[in-house]
Each structure stands twice: as C-alpha cells, then as structure tokens.
mmCIF file of C-alpha atoms and ligand atoms in Angstrom:
data_model
loop_
_atom_site.group_PDB
_atom_site.id
_atom_site.type_symbol
_atom_site.label_atom_id
_atom_site.label_comp_id
_atom_site.label_asym_id
_atom_site.label_seq_id
_atom_site.Cartn_x
_atom_site.Cartn_y
_atom_site.Cartn_z
ATOM 1 C CA MET A 603 0.368 -0.158 -0.015
ATOM 2 C CA ARG A 604 1.434 3.248 -0.964
ATOM 3 C CA ILE A 605 0.851 6.334 2.123
ATOM 4 C CA PHE A 606 -0.211 9.776 0.943
ATOM 5 C CA ILE A 607 0.027 12.877 2.320
ATOM 6 C CA ASP A 608 -3.802 14.641 2.809
ATOM 7 C CA THR A 609 -2.805 17.955 3.177
ATOM 8 C CA ALA A 610 -1.837 21.898 1.769
ATOM 9 C CA ASN A 611 0.291 22.318 3.913
ATOM 10 C CA THR A 612 3.353 22.360 3.311
ATOM 11 C CA ALA A 613 5.812 23.033 5.372
ATOM 12 C CA ASP A 614 3.713 19.809 7.060
ATOM 13 C CA ILE A 615 4.495 17.733 3.615
ATOM 14 C CA ARG A 616 8.043 18.731 3.439
ATOM 15 C CA ARG A 617 7.798 17.227 7.050
ATOM 16 C CA ALA A 618 6.179 13.860 6.049
ATOM 17 C CA ALA A 619 8.693 13.423 1.755
ATOM 18 C CA ALA A 620 11.781 13.845 4.008
ATOM 19 C CA MET A 621 10.566 10.791 6.020
ATOM 20 C CA GLY A 622 10.523 8.484 2.730
ATOM 21 C CA VAL A 623 7.186 7.315 2.538
ATOM 22 C CA VAL A 624 5.454 9.483 0.216
ATOM 23 C CA ALA A 625 4.268 8.419 -2.705
ATOM 24 C CA GLY A 626 1.815 11.525 -2.728
ATOM 25 C CA VAL A 627 0.258 13.691 -2.111
ATOM 26 C CA THR A 628 -4.843 14.555 -1.870
ATOM 27 C CA THR A 629 -5.996 18.273 -0.826
ATOM 28 C CA ASN A 630 -9.145 19.194 -1.594
ATOM 29 C CA PRO A 631 -11.545 22.673 -0.712
ATOM 30 C CA SER A 632 -11.242 22.434 2.755
ATOM 31 C CA LEU A 633 -7.252 22.230 3.075
ATOM 32 C CA LEU A 634 -6.685 24.370 0.966
ATOM 33 C CA ALA A 635 -9.724 27.192 2.724
ATOM 34 C CA LYS A 636 -6.618 26.530 6.631
ATOM 35 C CA GLU A 637 -3.800 27.818 4.428
ATOM 36 C CA GLY A 638 -5.508 30.470 2.983
ATOM 37 C CA VAL A 639 -3.749 30.435 -1.344
ATOM 38 C CA GLU A 640 -3.767 30.024 -4.420
ATOM 39 C CA TYR A 641 -5.102 27.066 -5.342
ATOM 40 C CA LYS A 642 -2.640 26.409 -8.506
ATOM 41 C CA GLY A 643 0.343 27.750 -6.695
ATOM 42 C CA ARG A 644 0.015 25.963 -3.960
ATOM 43 C CA VAL A 645 0.274 22.610 -5.820
ATOM 44 C CA LEU A 646 3.074 23.832 -8.011
ATOM 45 C CA GLU A 647 5.002 24.465 -4.542
ATOM 46 C CA ILE A 648 3.558 20.803 -4.035
ATOM 47 C CA ALA A 649 4.996 19.586 -6.711
ATOM 48 C CA GLU A 650 9.122 20.793 -5.998
ATOM 49 C CA VAL A 651 8.853 18.470 -3.280
ATOM 50 C CA VAL A 652 6.979 15.467 -3.517
ATOM 51 C CA ASP A 653 7.208 13.904 -7.503
ATOM 52 C CA GLY A 654 3.993 11.977 -7.626
ATOM 53 C CA PRO A 655 0.323 12.199 -7.780
ATOM 54 C CA ILE A 656 -0.656 15.192 -6.446
ATOM 55 C CA SER A 657 -4.527 15.222 -6.646
ATOM 56 C CA ALA A 658 -6.488 18.918 -6.841
ATOM 57 C CA GLU A 659 -10.480 18.789 -6.426
ATOM 58 C CA CYS A 660 -13.435 20.186 -9.183
ATOM 59 C CA ILE A 661 -15.781 22.547 -8.151
ATOM 60 C CA SER A 662 -17.891 23.013 -11.114
ATOM 61 C CA MET A 663 -21.395 20.986 -11.125
ATOM 62 C CA SER A 664 -22.261 19.639 -14.261
ATOM 63 C CA ALA A 665 -20.721 17.311 -16.522
ATOM 64 C CA ASP A 666 -19.389 20.186 -19.269
ATOM 65 C CA ASP A 667 -17.488 22.570 -17.075
ATOM 66 C CA LEU A 668 -16.754 19.815 -14.400
ATOM 67 C CA VAL A 669 -15.072 17.955 -17.972
ATOM 68 C CA ALA A 670 -13.744 22.063 -18.468
ATOM 69 C CA GLU A 671 -11.861 22.734 -14.924
ATOM 70 C CA GLY A 672 -10.522 18.738 -15.249
ATOM 71 C CA ARG A 673 -8.571 19.859 -18.738
ATOM 72 C CA ARG A 674 -7.499 22.786 -16.488
ATOM 73 C CA ILE A 675 -6.742 21.817 -13.699
ATOM 74 C CA ALA A 676 -4.639 18.995 -15.225
ATOM 75 C CA ALA A 677 -2.842 21.448 -17.179
ATOM 76 C CA TRP A 678 -0.986 22.379 -14.205
ATOM 77 C CA HIS A 679 1.367 19.937 -14.068
ATOM 78 C CA PRO A 680 2.402 16.257 -15.508
ATOM 79 C CA ASN A 681 1.659 14.810 -11.952
ATOM 80 C CA VAL A 682 -1.506 16.398 -11.146
ATOM 81 C CA VAL A 683 -4.629 14.041 -11.038
ATOM 82 C CA VAL A 684 -8.156 16.307 -11.181
ATOM 83 C CA LYS A 685 -10.468 14.781 -8.209
ATOM 84 C CA VAL A 686 -14.755 15.063 -8.384
ATOM 85 C CA PRO A 687 -17.075 13.782 -7.536
ATOM 86 C CA MET A 688 -19.472 11.073 -7.279
ATOM 87 C CA THR A 689 -22.558 12.880 -8.696
ATOM 88 C CA GLU A 690 -24.001 11.280 -12.537
ATOM 89 C CA ALA A 691 -22.158 15.017 -13.842
ATOM 90 C CA GLY A 692 -18.520 13.619 -12.333
ATOM 91 C CA LEU A 693 -19.510 10.036 -14.144
ATOM 92 C CA ASN A 694 -20.448 11.982 -17.437
ATOM 93 C CA ALA A 695 -16.826 13.631 -16.325
ATOM 94 C CA ILE A 696 -14.984 11.285 -15.815
ATOM 95 C CA SER A 697 -15.519 9.027 -18.796
ATOM 96 C CA ARG A 698 -14.661 11.420 -20.511
ATOM 97 C CA LEU A 699 -11.575 12.702 -19.486
ATOM 98 C CA SER A 700 -9.929 9.717 -18.300
ATOM 99 C CA ALA A 701 -10.846 9.161 -22.334
ATOM 100 C CA GLU A 702 -8.329 11.963 -22.453
ATOM 101 C CA GLY A 703 -5.744 10.466 -20.852
ATOM 102 C CA ILE A 704 -6.613 13.010 -17.828
ATOM 103 C CA LYS A 705 -6.398 11.029 -14.150
ATOM 104 C CA VAL A 706 -9.373 11.487 -12.011
ATOM 105 C CA ASN A 707 -9.352 10.911 -8.701
ATOM 106 C CA THR A 708 -13.614 10.371 -7.715
ATOM 107 C CA THR A 709 -14.083 12.406 -4.848
ATOM 108 C CA LEU A 710 -16.740 11.447 -1.651
ATOM 109 C CA ILE A 711 -17.436 7.343 -2.143
ATOM 110 C CA PHE A 712 -19.270 6.255 -0.074
ATOM 111 C CA SER A 713 -20.784 3.005 -0.900
ATOM 112 C CA ALA A 714 -18.890 -0.242 -2.949
ATOM 113 C CA ASN A 715 -21.479 0.472 -5.823
ATOM 114 C CA GLN A 716 -20.226 3.941 -6.106
ATOM 115 C CA ALA A 717 -16.923 1.989 -6.758
ATOM 116 C CA LEU A 718 -17.415 0.197 -9.383
ATOM 117 C CA LEU A 719 -19.536 3.198 -11.369
ATOM 118 C CA ALA A 720 -16.668 5.473 -11.422
ATOM 119 C CA ALA A 721 -14.229 2.260 -12.259
ATOM 120 C CA LEU A 722 -16.714 1.746 -15.027
ATOM 121 C CA ALA A 723 -15.982 5.093 -15.751
ATOM 122 C CA GLY A 724 -12.317 4.557 -15.833
ATOM 123 C CA ALA A 725 -11.523 6.358 -12.668
ATOM 124 C CA THR A 726 -8.357 6.290 -12.013
ATOM 125 C CA TYR A 727 -8.301 6.170 -8.170
ATOM 126 C CA VAL A 728 -11.863 5.984 -5.816
ATOM 127 C CA SER A 729 -12.143 7.411 -2.191
ATOM 128 C CA PRO A 730 -13.557 6.235 0.407
ATOM 129 C CA PHE A 731 -13.595 8.642 2.767
ATOM 130 C CA ILE A 732 -13.085 6.424 6.479
ATOM 131 C CA GLY A 733 -13.857 8.409 8.790
ATOM 132 C CA ARG A 734 -16.683 9.907 7.909
ATOM 133 C CA LEU A 735 -18.448 6.181 7.511
ATOM 134 C CA ASP A 736 -18.143 5.854 10.796
ATOM 135 C CA ASP A 737 -18.359 8.925 11.845
ATOM 136 C CA ALA A 738 -22.279 8.661 10.090
ATOM 137 C CA GLY A 739 -22.078 5.014 12.596
ATOM 138 C CA GLU A 740 -21.309 3.009 9.232
ATOM 139 C CA ASP A 741 -18.116 0.403 8.996
ATOM 140 C CA GLY A 742 -16.109 2.689 6.630
ATOM 141 C CA MET A 743 -13.250 0.313 6.317
ATOM 142 C CA GLU A 744 -15.920 -2.684 4.469
ATOM 143 C CA VAL A 745 -16.208 -0.914 1.479
ATOM 144 C CA VAL A 746 -12.665 -0.038 1.159
ATOM 145 C CA ARG A 747 -12.733 -3.968 1.214
ATOM 146 C CA ASP A 748 -15.828 -4.588 -0.985
ATOM 147 C CA ALA A 749 -14.473 -2.230 -3.523
ATOM 148 C CA VAL A 750 -10.990 -3.658 -3.604
ATOM 149 C CA GLN A 751 -12.615 -7.634 -3.165
ATOM 150 C CA ILE A 752 -14.455 -5.677 -6.500
ATOM 151 C CA PHE A 753 -11.913 -4.331 -8.494
ATOM 152 C CA GLU A 754 -9.810 -7.700 -8.669
ATOM 153 C CA THR A 755 -12.416 -10.207 -9.361
ATOM 154 C CA TYR A 756 -13.412 -8.177 -12.726
ATOM 155 C CA HIS A 757 -9.657 -6.360 -13.787
ATOM 156 C CA LEU A 758 -10.494 -3.528 -12.934
ATOM 157 C CA PRO A 759 -7.632 -1.206 -13.492
ATOM 158 C CA CYS A 760 -8.573 1.557 -10.300
ATOM 159 C CA GLN A 761 -6.730 1.717 -7.142
ATOM 160 C CA VAL A 762 -8.990 2.835 -3.724
ATOM 161 C CA LEU A 763 -7.570 4.937 -2.153
ATOM 162 C CA ALA A 764 -8.799 4.829 1.916
ATOM 163 C CA ALA A 765 -8.780 8.457 2.291
ATOM 164 C CA SER A 766 -10.738 10.305 5.783
ATOM 165 C CA ILE A 767 -8.659 8.897 8.110
ATOM 166 C CA ARG A 768 -8.941 9.598 11.411
ATOM 167 C CA SER A 769 -5.867 7.158 13.485
ATOM 168 C CA PRO A 770 -3.152 4.906 12.628
ATOM 169 C CA ARG A 771 -5.524 1.657 13.077
ATOM 170 C CA HIS A 772 -7.501 3.161 10.151
ATOM 171 C CA VAL A 773 -3.772 2.760 8.070
ATOM 172 C CA THR A 774 -3.506 -0.767 9.770
ATOM 173 C CA LEU A 775 -7.054 -1.953 7.920
ATOM 174 C CA ALA A 776 -6.402 -0.177 4.969
ATOM 175 C CA ALA A 777 -3.735 -2.328 4.219
ATOM 176 C CA LEU A 778 -4.597 -5.337 5.199
ATOM 177 C CA ALA A 779 -8.236 -4.554 3.470
ATOM 178 C CA GLY A 780 -6.234 -4.098 0.404
ATOM 179 C CA ALA A 781 -6.111 -0.322 -0.692
ATOM 180 C CA HIS A 782 -4.031 0.551 -2.604
ATOM 181 C CA VAL A 783 -3.148 3.887 -0.791
ATOM 182 C CA ALA A 784 -4.144 5.183 2.005
ATOM 183 C CA THR A 785 -4.844 9.247 2.483
ATOM 184 C CA LEU A 786 -3.082 10.711 5.913
ATOM 185 C CA PRO A 787 -3.370 13.867 7.730
ATOM 186 C CA PRO A 788 0.270 14.115 9.394
ATOM 187 C CA ASP A 789 -0.766 13.759 12.620
ATOM 188 C CA VAL A 790 -1.938 10.936 11.686
ATOM 189 C CA LEU A 791 1.093 10.230 9.425
ATOM 190 C CA PHE A 792 3.897 11.391 12.944
ATOM 191 C CA GLN A 793 2.360 9.175 15.130
ATOM 192 C CA MET A 794 2.389 6.039 13.181
ATOM 193 C CA VAL A 795 5.965 6.682 13.689
ATOM 194 C CA LYS A 796 6.505 7.131 17.491
ATOM 195 C CA HIS A 797 5.686 3.421 20.313
ATOM 196 C CA PRO A 798 6.874 4.704 23.687
ATOM 197 C CA LEU A 799 8.973 1.120 23.820
ATOM 198 C CA THR A 800 11.138 2.309 21.204
ATOM 199 C CA ASP A 801 10.930 5.152 23.458
ATOM 200 C CA LEU A 802 12.776 3.716 26.215
ATOM 201 C CA GLY A 803 14.999 1.804 24.357
ATOM 202 C CA ILE A 804 16.414 3.927 22.434
ATOM 203 C CA GLN A 805 17.323 5.924 26.882
ATOM 204 C CA ARG A 806 17.998 2.797 27.827
ATOM 205 C CA PHE A 807 20.972 2.111 24.957
ATOM 206 C CA LEU A 808 21.878 5.592 24.681
ATOM 207 C CA ALA A 809 22.290 5.073 28.629
ATOM 208 C CA ASP A 810 23.848 2.770 28.176
ATOM 209 C CA ALA A 811 26.170 3.879 25.305
ATOM 210 C CA ALA A 812 27.974 6.301 28.411
ATOM 211 C CA LYS A 813 28.956 3.600 29.779
ATOM 212 C CA TYR A 814 31.847 2.426 27.197
ATOM 213 C CA THR A 815 34.009 4.098 24.444
ATOM 214 C CA PRO A 816 31.991 4.500 21.361
ATOM 215 C CA VAL A 817 33.857 3.531 18.304
HETATM 216 C C1 LIG B 542 -8.787 13.244 1.054
HETATM 217 O O1 LIG B 542 -8.902 13.425 -0.641
HETATM 218 C C2 LIG B 542 -10.022 13.039 1.375
HETATM 219 O O2 LIG B 542 -10.792 15.189 0.210
HETATM 220 C C3 LIG B 542 -9.714 13.666 2.526
HETATM 221 O O3 LIG B 542 -9.253 12.582 3.221
HETATM 222 C C4 LIG B 542 -11.048 14.026 3.073
HETATM 223 O O4 LIG B 542 -10.808 13.999 4.923
HETATM 224 P P1 LIG B 542 -12.107 14.010 5.968
HETATM 225 O O5 LIG B 542 -13.312 13.175 5.979
HETATM 226 O O6 LIG B 542 -11.128 14.387 6.963
HETATM 227 O O7 LIG B 542 -12.157 15.626 5.806
#
C-alpha cells in the first residue's frame, strides 16, 4: 500500500516527504481554505517537494463544466490528478476526461456501488471516506474491502485510495483490506512513527552507550 499525505500545508508536506515514505499528495477545497492560498500556486509548490500524484479538486457541478475545469487543472502539472465528485455529472466527466488520458480521483465515495461505477467510468482512483462513514455509524473499512475485492474480481484497473483516515489504526486496517493507497493527515503519519517502547529503548541504549568508549 502506498502512502499519500492529505494536506495542502507545505511545512507538513516537507516534513513528511523527508521521511521517504510519501508517494503522493491529496488536497481538497477545505484543506486549501485552511491555508488561505491560491490553489494552482500551492499545487505547483507541492509538486516541487513530492514527485508523485497530486490530487486537486474540481468544484464545478455540471458535466461540461467539470470537463472544462478538469482539463484546466490537469494542465497545471503532469503529476496532477483531477478530483471529481461522485455524481451522475461526475461520472460523465470522468469518462470524458479519462478518455483524454487525464487521471481522475473520484472523491466522496461512500459505497462499493459508487466505487464500481467510478471504476467503470474510467477513474484511476476511487476515494472511500472511511472516517466520515464511521462518524455516521457505518463501517467505512467495509467499503474499502468490498471495492478492492470487486476490482480484483473483474480486473478493473482502478486503485482504491482510502481517504478520510482518522487514526493509525485506520491505516493498518486499510492495508489489511488491500487498499492500494491510503491518504493520511500529517498527524496520523507522524503518530505512526512513535511507540513508547521505541522511545524507552533509545533512552536505555543511549544510557548504556555512555558506559563504554564509542567506536
Ligand atoms: C482526501 O482525498 C479527502 O478529501 C480527505 O481525506 C477527506 O478527509 P476528511 O473526512 O477528514 O475531511
């Protein structure tokens, strides 16, 4: 499973990228709003830090407007993946954009059927929103598991990108469910590094290392 970072904050992206484990970046209008910056400029800054897929989201609602916006966003940088919402117009736009070779990440996926439709329309990624499903009393990970199984059964060349991740446990479960990618808020990624026994072990080794002459 590849790890993407789910933020538009360049300091966090630089810190995460320095760990050598980040293969891509996902953004959305809410993440951009937190930064208060211009979308295209920020995506180009991110592209200088991470050499991998960078999802940037369309905000149009009609199919024709989504296609026009998707083409415009895709032209920003070769690594840009266009995010299109899961609607009837979105499916129409996904099929047209992907026919032109533009990579699409279908966002706001909340069921396996939605994932199937997006894959059939030609999406490169589907993003099931695990945390928001869990918040609504459903099992978000079930959508990831089902979508992975459906894509494998029918050899659909679409990747399941586990999104709306809230905890390190979600990451483990997404990996076990066979997600191709998980996009993590920076705090979740940084928490994954830590374990109290690792910290204690380092303290003990350093204390013992002070008792002999280092090489
Ligand atoms: C990423 O592609 C999604 O937009 C993001 O993971 C949504 O996360 P949230 O449910 O925490 O807003």
